[in-house]
Structure formats: C-alpha cells, structure tokens
mmCIF file with all atom_site columns, C-alpha atoms in Angstrom:
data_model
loop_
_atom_site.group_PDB
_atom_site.id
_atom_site.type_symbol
_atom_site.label_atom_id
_atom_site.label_alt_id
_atom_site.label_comp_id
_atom_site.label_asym_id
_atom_site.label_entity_id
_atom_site.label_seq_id
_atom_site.pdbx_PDB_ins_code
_atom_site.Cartn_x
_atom_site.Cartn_y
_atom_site.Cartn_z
_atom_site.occupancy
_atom_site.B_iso_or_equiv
_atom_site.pdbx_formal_charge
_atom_site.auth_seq_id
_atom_site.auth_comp_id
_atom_site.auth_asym_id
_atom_site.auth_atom_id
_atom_site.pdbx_PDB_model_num
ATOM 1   C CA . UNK A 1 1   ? 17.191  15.324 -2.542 1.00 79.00 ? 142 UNK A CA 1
ATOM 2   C CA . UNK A 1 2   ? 18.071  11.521 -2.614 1.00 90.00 ? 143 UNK A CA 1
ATOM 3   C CA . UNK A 1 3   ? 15.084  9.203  -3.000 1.00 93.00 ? 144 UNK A CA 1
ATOM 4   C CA . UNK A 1 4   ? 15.102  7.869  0.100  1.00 96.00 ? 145 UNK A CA 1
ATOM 5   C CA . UNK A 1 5   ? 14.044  11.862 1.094  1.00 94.00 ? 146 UNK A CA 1
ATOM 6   C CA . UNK A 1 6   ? 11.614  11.950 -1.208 1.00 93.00 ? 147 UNK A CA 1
ATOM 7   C CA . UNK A 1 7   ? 9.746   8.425  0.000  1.00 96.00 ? 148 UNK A CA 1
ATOM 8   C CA . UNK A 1 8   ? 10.134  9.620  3.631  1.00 97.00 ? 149 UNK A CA 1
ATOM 9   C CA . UNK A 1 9   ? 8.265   13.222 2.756  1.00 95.00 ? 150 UNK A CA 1
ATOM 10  C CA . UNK A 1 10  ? 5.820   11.149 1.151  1.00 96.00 ? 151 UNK A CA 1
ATOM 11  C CA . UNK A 1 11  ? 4.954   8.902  3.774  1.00 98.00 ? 152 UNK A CA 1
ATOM 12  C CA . UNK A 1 12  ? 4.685   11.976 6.039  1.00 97.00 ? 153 UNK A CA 1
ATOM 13  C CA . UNK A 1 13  ? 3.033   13.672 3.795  1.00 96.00 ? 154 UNK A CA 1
ATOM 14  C CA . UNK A 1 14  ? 0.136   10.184 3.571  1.00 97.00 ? 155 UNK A CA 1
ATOM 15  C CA . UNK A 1 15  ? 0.304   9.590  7.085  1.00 98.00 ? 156 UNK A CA 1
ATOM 16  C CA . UNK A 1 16  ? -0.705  13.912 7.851  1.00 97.00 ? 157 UNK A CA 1
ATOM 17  C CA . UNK A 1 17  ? -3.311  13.031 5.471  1.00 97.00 ? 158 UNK A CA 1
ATOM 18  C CA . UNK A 1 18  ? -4.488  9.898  6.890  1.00 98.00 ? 159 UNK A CA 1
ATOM 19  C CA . UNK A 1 19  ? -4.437  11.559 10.366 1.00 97.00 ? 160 UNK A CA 1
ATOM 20  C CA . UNK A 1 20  ? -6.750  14.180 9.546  1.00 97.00 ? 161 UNK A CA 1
ATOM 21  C CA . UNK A 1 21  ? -9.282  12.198 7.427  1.00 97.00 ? 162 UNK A CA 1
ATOM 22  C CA . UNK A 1 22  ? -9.373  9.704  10.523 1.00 96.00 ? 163 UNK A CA 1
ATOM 23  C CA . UNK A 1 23  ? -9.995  13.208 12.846 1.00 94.00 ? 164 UNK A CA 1
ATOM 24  C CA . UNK A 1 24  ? -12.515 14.825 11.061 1.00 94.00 ? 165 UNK A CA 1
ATOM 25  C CA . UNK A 1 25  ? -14.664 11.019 10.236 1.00 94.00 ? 166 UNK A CA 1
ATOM 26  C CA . UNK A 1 26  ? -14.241 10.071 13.763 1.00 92.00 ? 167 UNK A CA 1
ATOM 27  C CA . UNK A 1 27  ? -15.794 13.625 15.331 1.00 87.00 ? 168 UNK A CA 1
ATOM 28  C CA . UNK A 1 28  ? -18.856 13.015 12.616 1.00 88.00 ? 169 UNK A CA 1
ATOM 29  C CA . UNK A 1 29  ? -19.507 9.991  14.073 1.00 87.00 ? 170 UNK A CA 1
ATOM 30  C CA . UNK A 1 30  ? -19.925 10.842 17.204 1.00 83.00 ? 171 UNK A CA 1
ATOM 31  C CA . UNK A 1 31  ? -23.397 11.016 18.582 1.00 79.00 ? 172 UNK A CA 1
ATOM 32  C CA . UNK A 1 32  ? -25.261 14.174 19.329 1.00 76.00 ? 173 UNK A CA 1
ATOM 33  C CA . UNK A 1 33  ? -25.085 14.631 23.577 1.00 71.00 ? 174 UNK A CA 1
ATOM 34  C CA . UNK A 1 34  ? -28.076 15.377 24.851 1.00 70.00 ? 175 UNK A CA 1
ATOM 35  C CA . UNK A 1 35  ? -29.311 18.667 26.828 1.00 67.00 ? 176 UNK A CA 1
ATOM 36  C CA . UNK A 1 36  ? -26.147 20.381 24.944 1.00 66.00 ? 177 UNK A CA 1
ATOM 37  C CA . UNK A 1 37  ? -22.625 20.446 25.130 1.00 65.00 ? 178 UNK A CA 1
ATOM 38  C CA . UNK A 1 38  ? -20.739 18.548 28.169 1.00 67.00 ? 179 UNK A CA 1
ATOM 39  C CA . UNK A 1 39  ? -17.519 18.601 28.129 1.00 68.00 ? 180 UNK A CA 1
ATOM 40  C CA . UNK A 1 40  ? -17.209 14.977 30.633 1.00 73.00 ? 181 UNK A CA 1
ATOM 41  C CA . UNK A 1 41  ? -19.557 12.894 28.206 1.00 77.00 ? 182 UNK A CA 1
ATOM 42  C CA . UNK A 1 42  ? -17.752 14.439 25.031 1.00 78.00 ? 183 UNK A CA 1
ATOM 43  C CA . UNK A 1 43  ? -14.501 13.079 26.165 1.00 82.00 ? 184 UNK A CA 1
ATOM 44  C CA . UNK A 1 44  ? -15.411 9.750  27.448 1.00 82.00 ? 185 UNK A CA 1
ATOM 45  C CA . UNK A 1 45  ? -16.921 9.854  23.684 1.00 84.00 ? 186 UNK A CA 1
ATOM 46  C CA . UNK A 1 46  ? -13.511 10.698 22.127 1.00 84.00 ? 187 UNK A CA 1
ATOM 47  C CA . UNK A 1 47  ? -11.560 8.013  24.131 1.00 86.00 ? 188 UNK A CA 1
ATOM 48  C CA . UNK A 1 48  ? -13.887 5.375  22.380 1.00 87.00 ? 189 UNK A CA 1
ATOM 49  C CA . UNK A 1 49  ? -13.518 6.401  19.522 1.00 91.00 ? 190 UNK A CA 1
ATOM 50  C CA . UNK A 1 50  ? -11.461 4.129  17.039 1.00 94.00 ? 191 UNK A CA 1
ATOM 51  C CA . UNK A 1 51  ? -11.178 6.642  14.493 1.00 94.00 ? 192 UNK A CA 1
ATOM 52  C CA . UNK A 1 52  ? -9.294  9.371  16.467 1.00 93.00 ? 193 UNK A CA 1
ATOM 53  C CA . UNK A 1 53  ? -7.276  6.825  18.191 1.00 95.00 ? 194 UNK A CA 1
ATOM 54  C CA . UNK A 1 54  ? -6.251  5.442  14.295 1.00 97.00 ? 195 UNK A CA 1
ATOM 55  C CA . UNK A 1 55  ? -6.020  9.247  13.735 1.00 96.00 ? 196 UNK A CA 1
ATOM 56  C CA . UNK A 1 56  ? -3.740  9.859  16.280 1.00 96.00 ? 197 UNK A CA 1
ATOM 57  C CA . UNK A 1 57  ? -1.890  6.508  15.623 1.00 97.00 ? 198 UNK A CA 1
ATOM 58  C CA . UNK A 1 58  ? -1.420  8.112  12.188 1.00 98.00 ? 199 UNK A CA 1
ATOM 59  C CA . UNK A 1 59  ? 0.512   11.271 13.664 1.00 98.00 ? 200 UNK A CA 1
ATOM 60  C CA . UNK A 1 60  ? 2.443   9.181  15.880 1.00 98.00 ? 201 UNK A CA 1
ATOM 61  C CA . UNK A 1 61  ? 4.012   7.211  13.059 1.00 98.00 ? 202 UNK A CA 1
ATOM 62  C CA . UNK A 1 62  ? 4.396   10.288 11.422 1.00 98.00 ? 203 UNK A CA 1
ATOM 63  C CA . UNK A 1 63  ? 6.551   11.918 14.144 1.00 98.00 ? 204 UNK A CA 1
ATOM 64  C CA . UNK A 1 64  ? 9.289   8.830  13.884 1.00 98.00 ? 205 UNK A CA 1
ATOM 65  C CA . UNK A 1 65  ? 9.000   9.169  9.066  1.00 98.00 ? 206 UNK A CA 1
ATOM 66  C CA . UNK A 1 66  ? 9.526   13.114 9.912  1.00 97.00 ? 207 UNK A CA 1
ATOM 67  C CA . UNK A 1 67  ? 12.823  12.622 12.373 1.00 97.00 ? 208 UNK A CA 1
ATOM 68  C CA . UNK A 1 68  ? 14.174  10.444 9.883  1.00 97.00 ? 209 UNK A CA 1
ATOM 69  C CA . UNK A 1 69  ? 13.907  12.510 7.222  1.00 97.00 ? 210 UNK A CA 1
ATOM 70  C CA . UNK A 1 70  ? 14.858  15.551 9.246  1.00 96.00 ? 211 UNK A CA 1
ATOM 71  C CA . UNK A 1 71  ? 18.067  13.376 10.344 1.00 97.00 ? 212 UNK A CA 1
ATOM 72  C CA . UNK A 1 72  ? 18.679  13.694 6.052  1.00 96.00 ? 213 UNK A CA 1
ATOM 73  C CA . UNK A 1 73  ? 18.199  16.724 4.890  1.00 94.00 ? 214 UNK A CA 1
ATOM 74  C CA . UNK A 1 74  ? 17.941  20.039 5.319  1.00 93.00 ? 215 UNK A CA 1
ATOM 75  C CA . UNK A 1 75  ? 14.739  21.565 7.217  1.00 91.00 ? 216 UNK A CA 1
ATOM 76  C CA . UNK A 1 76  ? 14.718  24.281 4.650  1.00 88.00 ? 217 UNK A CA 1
ATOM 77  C CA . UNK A 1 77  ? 13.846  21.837 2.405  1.00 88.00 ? 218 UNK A CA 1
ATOM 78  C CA . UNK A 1 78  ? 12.031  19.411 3.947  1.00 91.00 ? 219 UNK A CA 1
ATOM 79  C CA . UNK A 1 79  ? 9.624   22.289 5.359  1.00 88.00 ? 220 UNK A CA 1
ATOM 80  C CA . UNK A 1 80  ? 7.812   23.494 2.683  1.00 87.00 ? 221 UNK A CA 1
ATOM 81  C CA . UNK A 1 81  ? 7.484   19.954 1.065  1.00 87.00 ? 222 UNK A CA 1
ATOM 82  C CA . UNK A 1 82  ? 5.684   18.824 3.775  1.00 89.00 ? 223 UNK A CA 1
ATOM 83  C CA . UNK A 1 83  ? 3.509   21.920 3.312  1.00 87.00 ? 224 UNK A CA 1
ATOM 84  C CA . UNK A 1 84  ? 1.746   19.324 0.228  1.00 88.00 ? 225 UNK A CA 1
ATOM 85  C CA . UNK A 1 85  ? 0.073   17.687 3.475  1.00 91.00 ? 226 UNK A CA 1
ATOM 86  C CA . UNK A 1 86  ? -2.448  20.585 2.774  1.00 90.00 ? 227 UNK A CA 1
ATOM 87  C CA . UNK A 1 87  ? -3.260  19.922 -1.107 1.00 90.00 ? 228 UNK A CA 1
ATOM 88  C CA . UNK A 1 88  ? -3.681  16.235 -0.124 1.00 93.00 ? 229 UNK A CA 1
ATOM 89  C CA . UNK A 1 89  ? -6.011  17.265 2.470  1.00 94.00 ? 230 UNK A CA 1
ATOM 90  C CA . UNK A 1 90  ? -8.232  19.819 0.108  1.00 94.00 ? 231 UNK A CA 1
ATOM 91  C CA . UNK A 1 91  ? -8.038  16.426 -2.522 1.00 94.00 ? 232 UNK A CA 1
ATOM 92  C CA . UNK A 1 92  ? -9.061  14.313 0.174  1.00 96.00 ? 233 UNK A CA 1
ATOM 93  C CA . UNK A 1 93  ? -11.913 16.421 1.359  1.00 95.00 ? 234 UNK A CA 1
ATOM 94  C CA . UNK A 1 94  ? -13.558 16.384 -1.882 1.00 96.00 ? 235 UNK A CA 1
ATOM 95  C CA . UNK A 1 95  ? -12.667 12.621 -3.070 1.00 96.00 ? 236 UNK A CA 1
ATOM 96  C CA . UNK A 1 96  ? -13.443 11.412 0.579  1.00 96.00 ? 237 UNK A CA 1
ATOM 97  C CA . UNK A 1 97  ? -15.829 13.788 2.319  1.00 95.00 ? 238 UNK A CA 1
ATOM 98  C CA . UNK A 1 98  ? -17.318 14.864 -0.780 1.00 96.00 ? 239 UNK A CA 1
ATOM 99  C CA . UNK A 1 99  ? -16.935 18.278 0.224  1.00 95.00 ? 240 UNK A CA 1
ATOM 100 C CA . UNK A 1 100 ? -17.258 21.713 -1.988 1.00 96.00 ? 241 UNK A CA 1
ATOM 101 C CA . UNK A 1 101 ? -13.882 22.966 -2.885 1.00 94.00 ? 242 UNK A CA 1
ATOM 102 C CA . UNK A 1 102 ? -13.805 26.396 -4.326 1.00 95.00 ? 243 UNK A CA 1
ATOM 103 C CA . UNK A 1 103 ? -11.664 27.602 -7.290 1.00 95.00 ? 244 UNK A CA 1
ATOM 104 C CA . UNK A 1 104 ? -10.026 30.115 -5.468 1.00 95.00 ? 245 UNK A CA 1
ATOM 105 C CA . UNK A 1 105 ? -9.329  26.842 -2.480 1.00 93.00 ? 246 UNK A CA 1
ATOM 106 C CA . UNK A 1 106 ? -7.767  24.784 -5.853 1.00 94.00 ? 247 UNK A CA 1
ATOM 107 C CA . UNK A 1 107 ? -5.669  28.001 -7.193 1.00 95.00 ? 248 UNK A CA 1
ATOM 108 C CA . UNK A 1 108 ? -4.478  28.475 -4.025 1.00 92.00 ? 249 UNK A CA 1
ATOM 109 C CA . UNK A 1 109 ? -3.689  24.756 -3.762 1.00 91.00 ? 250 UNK A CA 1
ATOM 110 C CA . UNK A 1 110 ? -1.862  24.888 -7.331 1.00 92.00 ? 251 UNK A CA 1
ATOM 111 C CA . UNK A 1 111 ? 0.329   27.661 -5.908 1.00 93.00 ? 252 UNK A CA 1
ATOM 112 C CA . UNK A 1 112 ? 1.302   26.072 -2.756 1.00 90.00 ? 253 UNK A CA 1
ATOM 113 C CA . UNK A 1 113 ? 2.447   23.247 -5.249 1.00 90.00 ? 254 UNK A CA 1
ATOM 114 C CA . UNK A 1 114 ? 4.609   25.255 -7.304 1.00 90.00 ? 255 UNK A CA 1
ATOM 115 C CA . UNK A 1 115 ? 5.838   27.098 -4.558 1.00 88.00 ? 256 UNK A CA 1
ATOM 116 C CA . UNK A 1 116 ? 7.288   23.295 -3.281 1.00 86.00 ? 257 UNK A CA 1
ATOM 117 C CA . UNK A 1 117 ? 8.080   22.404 -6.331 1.00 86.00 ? 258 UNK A CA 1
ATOM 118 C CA . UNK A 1 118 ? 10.108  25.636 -7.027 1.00 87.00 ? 259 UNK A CA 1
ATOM 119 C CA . UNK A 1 119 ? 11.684  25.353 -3.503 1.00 84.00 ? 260 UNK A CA 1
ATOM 120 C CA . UNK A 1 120 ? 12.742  21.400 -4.097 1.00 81.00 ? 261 UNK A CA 1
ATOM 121 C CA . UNK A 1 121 ? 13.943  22.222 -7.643 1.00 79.00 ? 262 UNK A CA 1
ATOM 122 C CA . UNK A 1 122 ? 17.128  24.118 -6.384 1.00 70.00 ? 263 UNK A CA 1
ATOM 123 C CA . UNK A 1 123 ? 17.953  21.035 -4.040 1.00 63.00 ? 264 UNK A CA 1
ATOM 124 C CA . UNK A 1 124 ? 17.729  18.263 -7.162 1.00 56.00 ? 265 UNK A CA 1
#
C-alpha cells in the first residue's frame, strides 16, 4: 500500500468519523416537539440544522477521498481498513460524547484492529 493509500484511508476514515459525531450532536440538539412525535415539524427541524448539514457535508467529501483511493488499490484491501471508521467512532464516543464504553465494546474494537492490521500486512 503506497502512502498516498494510506493518507486517503485516513482521511476517509476522519471524515466517517467526523460525519457521525456531527449526526449524533446535531439530533441532541434538537428541541423536544411538543404533543409527541411529528414527522413534518421533525424535518423542517433537521433541514436547519447546521450540524447534520456539516455531517452530511462530511460524507460527501468522503465519497470523492473513497473513489480516489478505490481508483488505487484494491477493494479487498481498502475494505476492511476502512472498517477502523468504527474504532474511531467507539474513541470518539467516549473522548467526545463522554459516553460508557464497555470492555467487551474495547476488545472487540482491539480485534477489529488487528484484523485490519493483519489484512493490510500482506499488501505492505
């Protein structure tokens, strides 16, 4: 995997990240709708809301790093690198939402890593 791989995984990898951080903030910060769920109000809601546009902005951006990197390398490889979108997620639900991650949630995080890691070794 030339470097120029590895940065573009990265950056998808950051921007997945990004995307879902600015998803799950925005839809906290929307206010409670009175007299229960309606599904008109909650989208007028949504469409102001800067948070999932910046989210969605995110995955947009990520769609052009991903076709570049898919344009140099294999998608057998690129695949189940991009599968470390989910540890940085689990990290960034506990650094950034302060949320409880369970030891069984960071073992299976560790083995998703050295599953990548095993599956990018064979490609150095």
């Amino acid at each position: 995997m030339t470097l120029t791989v590895i940065l573009l995984v990265a950056f998808s990898i950051v921007l997945d990240v990004i995307g879902q951080l600015c998803f799950k903030l925005g839809l906290d910060r929307l206010p409670e709708l009175e007299g229960g769920f309606r599904l008109n109000a909650f989208w007028g809601q949504v469409f102001n809301a800067p948070l999932l546009w910046a989210g969605i902005g995110a995955y947009a951006l990520e769609f052009f790093v991903w076709l570049e990197a898919l344009s140099r390398a294999p998608l057998s490889l690129l695949f189940p690198a991009g599968a470390l979108a989910y540890c940085g997620v689990v990290l960034a639900g506990k650094v950034v939402l302060g949320e409880t991650v369970s030891r069984r949630r960071w073992l299976a995080t560790l083995v998703i890593t050295a599953g990548v890691m095993l599956v990018c070794a064979g490609h150095a």
